[in-house]
């Protein structure tokens, strides 16, 4: 990327989000833009931060910790862990992130709560839902969300904020909306069942389905490619 490419694509992503919010007749500040920086160098995150971006999403723990160390001077940066999470990674995630979007089992939630340092605010959690019921995908099945959420909501050092999903790819806007609407309904059901939980977050919408997600009430959209450009297909070790 040239020097201006990142500021330009970030501006375009913001404009795209604003246009989607207008189309949905929603207030302009009712969804947060999360910049998904996996596989991208720390220098690009710094550039995005200099251009006003504060929320960043990472998928691979080791890679994220290295970038966090390099970027420790950036004030008010907010790190979100959005990748698959194994038990042996929970401590480092609990210590180094403000949010985790990919919790799909009670065991992981319990560990995050136990391992969250007591001097930090509670860790914000979203439950990842396998909304398209794909065999290969992580996430709790839709019919198991309620029981998992009611247990997670009782844990002391985490805050259950809402639901996250990565729906199966779909061709049209109308097709994209179907699973996103289902996730929205699941959150409504949870809000009714757990009135004391701070359930305000629908983490959905990526570079290919941002508009559909905003129409279905996304409050936190996760854009990677649209901001940082295409990723090389080579996966970085976790
Ligand atoms: C990579 C990733 C994204 C960003 O995807 P793009 O299509 O590049 O916008 C969003 N959410 C999760 C969980 C991801 O792993």
Coordinates of N, CA and C and ligand atoms in Angstrom, one line a residue:
X1 N 0.8 -1.2 0.0 CA 0.0 0.0 0.0 C 0.9 1.3 0.0
X2 N 0.4 2.3 -0.7 CA 1.2 3.6 -0.6 C 0.8 4.3 0.6
X3 N 1.4 5.4 0.9 CA 1.2 6.1 2.2 C -0.3 6.5 2.4
X4 N -0.9 6.9 1.3 CA -2.3 7.4 1.4 C -3.4 6.3 1.3
X5 N -3.0 5.1 1.0 CA -3.9 4.1 0.7 C -4.8 3.8 1.9
X6 N -4.1 3.6 3.1 CA -4.8 3.2 4.3 C -5.8 4.3 4.8
X7 N -5.3 5.6 4.9 CA -6.3 6.6 5.3 C -7.5 6.7 4.3
X8 N -7.2 6.5 3.0 CA -8.3 6.6 2.1 C -9.3 5.4 2.3
X9 N -8.8 4.2 2.4 CA -9.7 3.0 2.6 C -10.4 3.1 3.9
X10 N -9.8 3.7 4.9 CA -10.5 3.8 6.2 C -11.6 4.8 6.1
X11 N -11.3 5.9 5.4 CA -12.4 6.9 5.1 C -13.5 6.3 4.3
X12 N -13.2 5.5 3.3 CA -14.2 4.8 2.5 C -15.0 3.9 3.4
X13 N -14.4 3.2 4.3 CA -15.1 2.2 5.1 C -16.1 3.0 6.1
X14 N -15.6 4.1 6.6 CA -16.5 4.9 7.5 C -17.7 5.4 6.7
X15 N -17.4 5.9 5.4 CA -18.5 6.4 4.6 C -19.5 5.2 4.3
X16 N -18.9 4.1 4.0 CA -19.8 2.9 3.7 C -20.7 2.6 4.9
X17 N -20.1 2.6 6.1 CA -20.9 2.3 7.3 C -21.9 3.4 7.5
X18 N -21.6 4.7 7.3 CA -22.5 5.7 7.5 C -23.7 5.6 6.5
X19 N -23.3 5.3 5.2 CA -24.4 5.1 4.2 C -25.3 4.0 4.6
X20 N -24.7 2.9 5.1 CA -25.6 1.7 5.5 C -26.5 2.1 6.6
X21 N -26.0 2.9 7.6 CA -26.8 3.3 8.7 C -27.9 4.2 8.2
X22 N -27.6 5.1 7.3 CA -28.7 6.0 6.7 C -29.7 5.2 6.0
X23 N -29.3 4.2 5.2 CA -30.2 3.3 4.5 C -31.1 2.6 5.5
X24 N -30.6 2.3 6.6 CA -31.3 1.5 7.6 C -32.1 2.5 8.6
X25 N -32.0 3.8 8.3 CA -32.7 4.8 9.1 C -32.3 4.7 10.6
X26 N -31.0 4.5 10.8 CA -30.4 4.4 12.1 C -29.5 5.6 12.4
X27 N -29.3 6.0 13.7 CA -28.4 7.1 14.0 C -27.0 6.7 13.6
X28 N -26.2 7.8 13.2 CA -24.9 7.5 12.6 C -23.9 7.0 13.6
X29 N -24.2 7.2 14.9 CA -23.2 6.7 15.9 C -23.7 5.3 16.5
X30 N -24.6 4.7 15.9 CA -25.2 3.5 16.5 C -24.5 2.2 16.1
X31 N -23.4 2.3 15.4 CA -22.6 1.1 15.1 C -21.1 1.5 15.1
X32 N -20.3 0.6 15.7 CA -18.8 0.8 15.9 C -18.1 0.1 14.8
X33 N -17.1 0.7 14.2 CA -16.2 0.1 13.2 C -15.0 -0.6 13.9
X34 N -15.0 -1.9 13.8 CA -13.8 -2.6 14.3 C -12.9 -2.9 13.1
X35 N -11.6 -2.5 13.2 CA -10.7 -2.8 12.1 C -10.0 -4.1 12.4
X36 N -10.2 -5.1 11.5 CA -9.7 -6.4 11.7 C -8.3 -6.4 11.0
X37 N -7.2 -6.5 11.9 CA -5.9 -6.3 11.4 C -5.1 -7.6 11.3
X38 N -5.7 -8.7 11.4 CA -4.9 -10.0 11.4 C -4.1 -10.1 10.1
X39 N -2.9 -10.6 10.3 CA -1.8 -10.8 9.3 C -1.2 -9.4 8.8
X40 N -1.8 -8.3 9.2 CA -1.2 -7.0 8.8 C -0.2 -6.5 9.8
X41 N 0.8 -5.8 9.3 CA 1.9 -5.3 10.2 C 1.4 -4.2 11.2
X42 N 2.2 -4.2 12.3 CA 1.9 -3.2 13.3 C 1.9 -1.7 12.7
X43 N 2.8 -1.5 11.8 CA 2.9 -0.2 11.2 C 1.5 0.3 10.6
X44 N 0.8 -0.7 10.0 CA -0.5 -0.3 9.4 C -1.5 0.0 10.5
X45 N -1.4 -0.7 11.6 CA -2.3 -0.4 12.8 C -2.0 1.0 13.3
X46 N -0.7 1.3 13.4 CA -0.3 2.6 13.9 C -0.9 3.7 12.9
X47 N -0.8 3.4 11.6 CA -1.3 4.4 10.7 C -2.8 4.6 10.8
X48 N -3.5 3.5 11.0 CA -5.0 3.6 11.2 C -5.3 4.4 12.5
X49 N -4.5 4.1 13.5 CA -4.7 4.8 14.8 C -4.5 6.3 14.6
X50 N -3.4 6.6 13.9 CA -3.2 8.1 13.6 C -4.3 8.7 12.9
X51 N -5.0 7.9 12.1 CA -6.2 8.4 11.4 C -7.5 8.3 12.2
X52 N -7.4 8.1 13.5 CA -8.5 8.1 14.3 C -9.2 6.8 14.7
X53 N -8.7 5.7 14.2 CA -9.3 4.4 14.5 C -8.8 3.9 15.9
X54 N -9.7 3.4 16.7 CA -9.3 3.0 18.0 C -9.5 1.5 18.3
X55 N -10.5 0.9 17.6 CA -10.9 -0.5 17.9 C -10.3 -1.4 16.9
X56 N -9.5 -2.4 17.3 CA -8.8 -3.3 16.4 C -9.1 -4.8 16.8
X57 N -9.3 -5.6 15.8 CA -9.6 -7.0 16.0 C -8.5 -7.9 15.5
X58 N -8.1 -8.9 16.3 CA -7.0 -9.8 16.0 C -7.5 -11.2 16.2
X59 N -7.0 -12.2 15.4 CA -7.4 -13.6 15.4 C -6.4 -14.5 16.0
X60 N -5.1 -14.2 15.9 CA -4.1 -15.1 16.3 C -3.3 -14.6 17.4
X61 N -3.3 -15.3 18.6 CA -2.8 -14.8 19.8 C -1.3 -14.3 19.7
X62 N -0.4 -15.2 19.2 CA 1.0 -14.8 19.2 C 1.2 -13.6 18.4
X63 N 0.6 -13.6 17.2 CA 0.8 -12.4 16.4 C 0.3 -11.1 17.0
X64 N -0.9 -11.3 17.7 CA -1.5 -10.1 18.3 C -0.6 -9.6 19.5
X65 N 0.0 -10.5 20.3 CA 0.8 -10.0 21.4 C 2.0 -9.3 20.9
X66 N 2.6 -9.8 19.8 CA 3.8 -9.1 19.3 C 3.4 -7.7 18.8
X67 N 2.3 -7.5 18.2 CA 1.9 -6.2 17.7 C 1.5 -5.3 18.9
X68 N 0.9 -5.9 19.9 CA 0.5 -5.1 21.1 C 1.8 -4.5 21.7
X69 N 2.8 -5.3 21.8 CA 4.1 -4.9 22.4 C 4.6 -3.7 21.6
X70 N 4.6 -3.9 20.3 CA 5.1 -2.8 19.4 C 4.3 -1.5 19.5
X71 N 3.1 -1.7 19.8 CA 2.1 -0.5 19.8 C 1.7 0.0 21.2
X72 N 2.5 -0.4 22.2 CA 2.1 -0.1 23.6 C 2.0 1.4 23.9
X73 N 2.6 2.2 23.0 CA 2.5 3.7 23.2 C 1.2 4.3 22.7
X74 N 0.4 3.5 22.0 CA -0.9 4.1 21.4 C -2.0 4.2 22.5
X75 N -2.3 5.4 22.8 CA -3.3 5.6 23.9 C -4.7 5.3 23.4
X76 N -5.5 4.7 24.3 CA -6.9 4.5 24.1 C -7.2 3.5 23.0
X77 N -6.2 2.7 22.7 CA -6.4 1.6 21.7 C -7.2 0.5 22.4
X78 N -8.2 -0.1 21.7 CA -9.0 -1.1 22.3 C -8.8 -2.4 21.4
X79 N -8.4 -3.5 22.1 CA -8.1 -4.7 21.4 C -9.2 -5.7 21.6
X80 N -9.6 -6.3 20.5 CA -10.7 -7.3 20.5 C -10.1 -8.6 20.0
X81 N -10.3 -9.7 20.7 CA -9.9 -11.0 20.2 C -11.1 -11.6 19.5
X82 N -10.9 -12.0 18.2 CA -12.1 -12.5 17.4 C -11.8 -13.9 16.8
X83 N -10.7 -14.5 17.2 CA -10.4 -15.8 16.5 C -10.7 -17.0 17.4
X84 N -10.6 -18.2 16.9 CA -10.9 -19.4 17.7 C -10.0 -19.4 19.0
X85 N -10.6 -19.8 20.1 CA -9.9 -19.7 21.4 C -9.9 -21.0 22.1
X86 N -8.6 -21.5 22.3 CA -8.4 -22.8 23.0 C -8.1 -22.5 24.4
X87 N -8.3 -23.5 25.3 CA -8.1 -23.3 26.7 C -6.7 -22.8 27.1
X88 N -5.7 -23.3 26.4 CA -4.3 -22.9 26.8 C -4.0 -21.4 26.4
X89 N -4.9 -20.7 25.7 CA -4.7 -19.3 25.3 C -5.5 -18.4 26.2
X90 N -6.4 -18.9 27.0 CA -7.3 -17.9 27.7 C -6.6 -16.9 28.6
X91 N -5.5 -17.4 29.3 CA -4.9 -16.5 30.2 C -4.4 -15.2 29.5
X92 N -3.6 -15.4 28.5 CA -3.0 -14.3 27.7 C -4.1 -13.4 27.1
X93 N -5.2 -14.0 26.7 CA -6.3 -13.3 26.1 C -7.0 -12.4 27.2
X94 N -7.2 -13.1 28.4 CA -7.8 -12.3 29.5 C -7.0 -11.2 30.0
X95 N -5.7 -11.3 29.8 CA -4.7 -10.3 30.3 C -4.5 -9.1 29.3
X96 N -4.8 -9.4 28.1 CA -4.3 -8.5 27.0 C -5.4 -7.9 26.1
X97 N -6.6 -8.3 26.3 CA -7.7 -7.8 25.4 C -8.8 -7.2 26.3
X98 N -9.6 -6.3 25.6 CA -10.7 -5.7 26.3 C -12.0 -6.5 26.0
X99 N -12.0 -7.1 24.8 CA -13.2 -7.9 24.3 C -12.7 -9.2 23.8
X100 N -13.6 -10.2 23.9 CA -13.5 -11.5 23.2 C -14.8 -11.8 22.5
X101 N -14.8 -12.0 21.2 CA -16.0 -12.2 20.4 C -16.3 -13.7 20.2
X102 N -15.4 -14.5 20.5 CA -15.5 -15.9 20.0 C -15.6 -17.0 21.1
X103 N -16.4 -16.6 22.2 CA -16.6 -17.6 23.3 C -17.8 -18.5 22.8
X104 N -17.5 -19.8 22.8 CA -18.6 -20.7 22.5 C -18.8 -21.9 23.4
X105 N -18.1 -21.9 24.5 CA -18.3 -22.9 25.5 C -18.1 -22.3 26.9
X106 N -18.8 -23.0 27.9 CA -18.8 -22.5 29.3 C -17.4 -22.6 29.8
X107 N -16.6 -23.6 29.5 CA -15.3 -23.8 30.0 C -14.4 -22.6 29.7
X108 N -14.5 -22.2 28.5 CA -13.7 -21.0 28.1 C -14.1 -19.8 28.8
X109 N -15.4 -19.6 28.9 CA -15.9 -18.4 29.6 C -15.4 -18.4 31.1
X110 N -15.5 -19.5 31.7 CA -15.1 -19.7 33.2 C -13.6 -19.3 33.3
X111 N -12.8 -19.8 32.4 CA -11.4 -19.6 32.5 C -11.1 -18.1 32.3
X112 N -11.8 -17.5 31.3 CA -11.5 -16.0 31.1 C -11.9 -15.2 32.3
X113 N -13.0 -15.6 33.0 CA -13.5 -14.9 34.2 C -12.4 -15.1 35.3
X114 N -12.0 -16.3 35.5 CA -11.0 -16.6 36.6 C -9.7 -15.9 36.3
X115 N -9.3 -15.8 35.1 CA -8.0 -15.3 34.7 C -7.9 -13.8 34.4
X116 N -9.1 -13.2 34.4 CA -9.1 -11.7 34.1 C -8.4 -11.0 35.3
X117 N -7.4 -10.2 35.1 CA -6.7 -9.6 36.2 C -7.7 -8.6 36.9
X118 N -7.6 -8.7 38.3 CA -8.6 -8.0 39.1 C -8.5 -6.4 39.0
X119 N -7.3 -5.9 38.6 CA -7.2 -4.5 38.4 C -7.8 -4.0 37.1
X120 N -8.2 -4.9 36.3 CA -8.8 -4.4 35.0 C -10.3 -4.5 35.1
X121 N -11.0 -3.7 34.3 CA -12.5 -3.8 34.2 C -12.9 -5.2 33.7
X122 N -14.1 -5.7 33.9 CA -14.5 -7.0 33.4 C -14.3 -7.1 31.9
X123 N -13.9 -8.3 31.5 CA -13.7 -8.6 30.1 C -15.1 -8.6 29.4
X124 N -15.2 -7.9 28.3 CA -16.4 -7.9 27.5 C -16.4 -9.1 26.6
X125 N -17.6 -9.8 26.6 CA -17.7 -11.1 25.9 C -18.9 -11.1 25.0
X126 N -18.6 -11.7 23.8 CA -19.8 -12.0 22.9 C -19.7 -13.5 22.8
X127 N -20.9 -14.1 22.7 CA -20.9 -15.6 22.4 C -21.0 -15.7 20.9
X128 N -20.1 -16.6 20.3 CA -20.1 -16.8 18.9 C -21.1 -17.9 18.6
X129 N -22.0 -17.6 17.7 CA -23.1 -18.5 17.3 C -22.9 -19.0 15.9
X130 N -23.0 -20.3 15.8 CA -22.9 -21.0 14.4 C -24.3 -20.8 13.8
X131 N -24.5 -19.6 13.3 CA -25.9 -19.2 12.9 C -26.3 -19.9 11.6
X132 N -25.4 -20.3 10.8 CA -25.8 -21.0 9.6 C -25.7 -22.5 9.7
X133 N -25.4 -23.0 11.0 CA -25.3 -24.4 11.3 C -24.4 -25.2 10.4
X134 N -23.2 -24.6 10.2 CA -22.2 -25.3 9.3 C -21.4 -26.3 10.2
X135 N -21.2 -27.5 9.7 CA -20.4 -28.5 10.4 C -19.0 -28.0 10.7
X136 N -18.4 -27.2 9.8 CA -17.0 -26.9 9.9 C -16.8 -25.7 10.8
X137 N -17.8 -25.0 11.2 CA -17.7 -23.7 11.9 C -17.7 -23.8 13.4
X138 N -16.9 -22.9 14.0 CA -17.0 -22.9 15.5 C -18.2 -22.0 15.8
X139 N -18.6 -22.0 17.1 CA -19.7 -21.3 17.6 C -20.7 -22.3 18.2
X140 N -21.5 -21.7 19.1 CA -22.5 -22.5 19.8 C -23.7 -22.6 18.8
X141 N -24.4 -23.7 18.8 CA -25.6 -23.8 18.0 C -26.7 -22.9 18.5
X142 N -27.6 -22.4 17.6 CA -28.6 -21.4 18.0 C -29.5 -21.9 19.2
X143 N -29.8 -23.2 19.1 CA -30.7 -23.7 20.2 C -30.0 -23.9 21.5
X144 N -28.7 -23.7 21.6 CA -28.0 -23.9 22.8 C -27.5 -22.5 23.4
X145 N -27.8 -21.4 22.7 CA -27.3 -20.1 23.1 C -27.9 -19.7 24.5
X146 N -29.2 -20.0 24.6 CA -29.9 -19.5 25.8 C -29.3 -20.1 27.1
X147 N -29.1 -21.4 27.1 CA -28.5 -22.1 28.3 C -27.1 -21.6 28.5
X148 N -26.3 -21.5 27.5 CA -24.9 -21.0 27.7 C -24.9 -19.6 28.2
X149 N -25.7 -18.8 27.6 CA -25.7 -17.3 28.0 C -26.2 -17.2 29.5
X150 N -27.1 -18.0 29.9 CA -27.6 -17.8 31.3 C -26.5 -18.2 32.3
X151 N -25.6 -19.2 31.9 CA -24.5 -19.5 32.8 C -23.4 -18.5 32.7
X152 N -23.1 -18.1 31.5 CA -22.0 -17.1 31.3 C -22.3 -15.8 32.1
X153 N -23.6 -15.4 32.1 CA -24.0 -14.1 32.7 C -23.8 -14.1 34.2
X154 N -23.6 -15.2 34.8 CA -23.4 -15.3 36.3 C -21.9 -15.1 36.6
X155 N -21.0 -15.2 35.7 CA -19.5 -15.2 36.0 C -19.1 -13.8 36.4
X156 N -18.2 -13.7 37.4 CA -18.0 -12.3 38.0 C -17.1 -11.4 37.2
X157 N -16.1 -11.9 36.5 CA -15.1 -10.9 35.9 C -15.3 -10.8 34.4
X158 N -16.4 -11.2 33.9 CA -16.7 -10.9 32.5 C -18.1 -10.3 32.4
X159 N -18.3 -9.6 31.3 CA -19.5 -8.9 31.1 C -20.1 -9.5 29.8
X160 N -21.2 -10.1 29.8 CA -21.8 -10.7 28.6 C -22.5 -9.6 27.8
X161 N -21.9 -9.2 26.7 CA -22.4 -8.0 25.9 C -23.3 -8.4 24.8
X162 N -23.1 -9.6 24.2 CA -24.0 -9.9 23.1 C -23.6 -11.1 22.3
X163 N -23.9 -11.1 21.0 CA -23.7 -12.3 20.1 C -22.8 -11.9 18.9
X164 N -22.1 -12.8 18.4 CA -21.3 -12.7 17.2 C -21.5 -13.8 16.3
X165 N -21.5 -13.6 15.0 CA -21.6 -14.7 14.0 C -20.8 -14.3 12.7
X166 N -20.4 -15.4 12.1 CA -19.8 -15.4 10.7 C -20.7 -16.2 9.9
X167 N -21.8 -15.7 9.2 CA -22.7 -16.5 8.5 C -22.0 -17.1 7.2
X168 N -22.6 -18.2 6.7 CA -22.1 -18.7 5.5 C -22.3 -17.7 4.4
X169 N -21.4 -17.7 3.4 CA -21.5 -16.7 2.3 C -22.8 -16.8 1.6
X170 N -23.4 -15.7 1.1 CA -24.6 -15.7 0.4 C -24.5 -14.6 -0.7
X171 N -25.2 -14.8 -1.8 CA -25.0 -14.0 -3.0 C -25.7 -12.6 -2.9
X172 N -27.0 -12.6 -2.5 CA -27.7 -11.3 -2.6 C -27.8 -10.8 -1.2
X173 N -28.2 -9.5 -1.2 CA -28.4 -8.8 0.1 C -29.6 -9.5 0.9
X174 N -30.6 -9.9 0.1 CA -31.7 -10.5 0.8 C -31.3 -11.8 1.4
X175 N -30.5 -12.6 0.7 CA -30.1 -13.9 1.3 C -29.1 -13.7 2.5
X176 N -28.3 -12.7 2.4 CA -27.4 -12.4 3.5 C -28.2 -12.0 4.8
X177 N -29.3 -11.4 4.6 CA -30.1 -10.9 5.7 C -30.7 -12.0 6.6
X178 N -30.9 -13.2 6.0 CA -31.6 -14.2 6.7 C -30.9 -14.7 8.0
X179 N -29.6 -15.1 7.9 CA -29.0 -15.5 9.2 C -28.7 -14.3 10.1
X180 N -28.5 -13.1 9.5 CA -28.3 -12.0 10.4 C -29.5 -11.6 11.2
X181 N -30.7 -11.8 10.5 CA -31.9 -11.5 11.2 C -32.2 -12.6 12.3
X182 N -31.7 -13.8 12.0 CA -31.8 -14.8 13.1 C -31.0 -14.5 14.3
X183 N -29.8 -14.0 14.1 CA -28.9 -13.6 15.2 C -29.5 -12.5 16.0
X184 N -30.1 -11.5 15.2 CA -30.8 -10.4 15.9 C -31.9 -10.9 16.8
X185 N -32.7 -11.8 16.3 CA -33.8 -12.4 17.1 C -33.3 -13.1 18.3
X186 N -32.2 -13.9 18.2 CA -31.6 -14.6 19.3 C -31.2 -13.6 20.4
X187 N -30.6 -12.4 20.0 CA -30.2 -11.4 21.0 C -31.5 -10.9 21.7
X188 N -32.5 -10.7 20.9 CA -33.8 -10.2 21.5 C -34.3 -11.2 22.6
X189 N -34.2 -12.5 22.2 CA -34.7 -13.5 23.2 C -33.9 -13.5 24.4
X190 N -32.5 -13.3 24.3 CA -31.6 -13.3 25.4 C -32.0 -12.0 26.3
X191 N -32.2 -10.9 25.6 CA -32.5 -9.7 26.4 C -33.7 -9.8 27.2
X192 N -34.7 -10.6 26.7 CA -36.0 -10.8 27.4 C -35.7 -11.7 28.6
X193 N -34.9 -12.8 28.3 CA -34.7 -13.8 29.4 C -33.7 -13.3 30.5
X194 N -32.8 -12.4 30.1 CA -31.8 -12.0 31.1 C -31.8 -10.5 31.2
X195 N -32.8 -9.9 31.8 CA -33.0 -8.5 31.7 C -31.9 -7.7 32.5
X196 N -31.1 -8.4 33.3 CA -30.1 -7.7 34.1 C -28.7 -7.7 33.4
X197 N -28.6 -8.5 32.3 CA -27.3 -8.6 31.6 C -27.2 -7.4 30.7
X198 N -26.0 -6.9 30.5 CA -25.8 -5.7 29.7 C -25.7 -6.1 28.2
X199 N -26.8 -6.6 27.7 CA -26.7 -7.2 26.3 C -27.0 -6.1 25.3
X200 N -26.0 -5.5 24.7 CA -26.2 -4.4 23.8 C -25.5 -4.6 22.5
X201 N -24.9 -5.7 22.3 CA -24.0 -5.9 21.1 C -24.3 -7.0 20.2
X202 N -24.4 -6.6 18.9 CA -24.6 -7.6 17.8 C -23.3 -7.4 16.9
X203 N -22.4 -8.3 17.1 CA -21.1 -8.3 16.3 C -21.3 -9.0 15.1
X204 N -21.6 -8.3 14.0 CA -21.8 -9.0 12.7 C -21.7 -8.0 11.6
X205 N -21.3 -8.5 10.4 CA -21.0 -7.6 9.3 C -19.6 -7.6 9.0
X206 N -19.1 -8.1 7.8 CA -17.7 -8.1 7.4 C -17.7 -7.4 6.1
X207 N -16.5 -7.4 5.4 CA -16.4 -6.6 4.2 C -17.5 -7.0 3.1
X208 N -17.9 -8.2 3.1 CA -18.9 -8.7 2.1 C -20.3 -8.5 2.4
X209 N -20.6 -8.3 3.7 CA -22.1 -8.2 4.1 C -22.4 -7.1 5.1
X210 N -21.6 -6.1 5.0 CA -21.8 -4.9 5.9 C -23.2 -4.3 5.9
X211 N -23.7 -4.1 4.6 CA -25.0 -3.4 4.5 C -26.1 -4.3 5.1
X212 N -26.0 -5.6 4.8 CA -27.1 -6.5 5.3 C -27.0 -6.5 6.8
X213 N -25.8 -6.5 7.4 CA -25.7 -6.6 8.8 C -26.2 -5.3 9.5
X214 N -25.9 -4.2 8.9 CA -26.4 -2.9 9.5 C -28.0 -2.9 9.4
X215 N -28.5 -3.3 8.3 CA -30.0 -3.4 8.1 C -30.6 -4.3 9.2
X216 N -29.9 -5.3 9.7 CA -30.4 -6.2 10.7 C -29.9 -5.8 12.1
X217 N -29.4 -4.6 12.2 CA -29.2 -4.1 13.6 C -27.8 -4.3 14.2
X218 N -26.8 -4.6 13.3 CA -25.4 -4.8 13.8 C -25.0 -3.5 14.6
X219 N -24.3 -3.7 15.8 CA -23.8 -2.6 16.5 C -22.3 -2.5 16.5
X220 N -21.7 -3.6 16.0 CA -20.2 -3.6 15.9 C -19.9 -4.4 14.6
X221 N -19.4 -3.7 13.6 CA -19.1 -4.4 12.3 C -17.5 -4.6 12.2
X222 N -17.2 -5.7 11.7 CA -15.8 -6.2 11.7 C -15.2 -6.2 10.3
X223 N -14.5 -5.1 9.9 CA -14.0 -5.0 8.6 C -12.5 -5.2 8.5
X224 N -12.0 -6.1 7.7 CA -10.6 -6.4 7.5 C -10.2 -5.9 6.1
X225 N -10.5 -6.7 5.1 CA -10.1 -6.4 3.7 C -10.5 -5.0 3.3
X226 N -11.7 -4.6 3.6 CA -12.1 -3.3 3.1 C -11.2 -2.1 3.7
X227 N -10.6 -2.4 4.8 CA -9.7 -1.3 5.4 C -8.3 -1.6 5.0
X228 N -7.8 -2.8 5.2 CA -6.3 -3.1 5.1 C -5.9 -3.7 3.8
X229 N -6.9 -4.0 2.9 CA -6.6 -4.7 1.7 C -6.6 -6.2 1.8
X230 N -6.5 -6.9 0.7 CA -6.5 -8.4 0.8 C -5.4 -8.9 1.6
X231 N -5.7 -10.1 2.3 CA -4.7 -10.8 3.0 C -4.1 -11.8 2.2
X232 N -2.8 -12.1 2.4 CA -2.2 -13.2 1.7 C -2.8 -14.5 2.2
X233 N -3.0 -15.5 1.4 CA -3.7 -16.7 1.8 C -2.9 -17.5 2.8
X234 N -1.7 -17.3 2.9 CA -0.8 -18.0 3.9 C -1.2 -17.6 5.3
X235 N -1.5 -18.6 6.1 CA -2.0 -18.3 7.5 C -0.8 -18.2 8.4
X236 N -0.9 -17.2 9.2 CA 0.2 -17.1 10.2 C 0.0 -18.0 11.4
X237 N 1.1 -18.6 11.9 CA 1.0 -19.6 13.0 C 0.3 -18.9 14.2
X238 N -0.5 -19.7 14.9 CA -1.2 -19.1 16.1 C -0.2 -19.0 17.3
Ligands
LIG1 C1 -11.0 -11.9 9.2 C2 -12.2 -11.7 10.0 C3 -13.1 -10.6 9.7 C4 -12.8 -9.6 8.6 O1 -13.1 -10.2 7.4 P1 -13.1 -9.3 6.0 O2 -13.9 -10.1 5.1 O3 -11.7 -9.2 5.6 O4 -13.7 -8.0 6.3 C5 -14.2 -10.4 10.5 N1 -14.5 -11.2 11.5 C6 -13.7 -12.3 11.8 C7 -14.1 -13.2 12.9 C8 -12.6 -12.6 11.0 O5 -11.9 -13.7 11.3

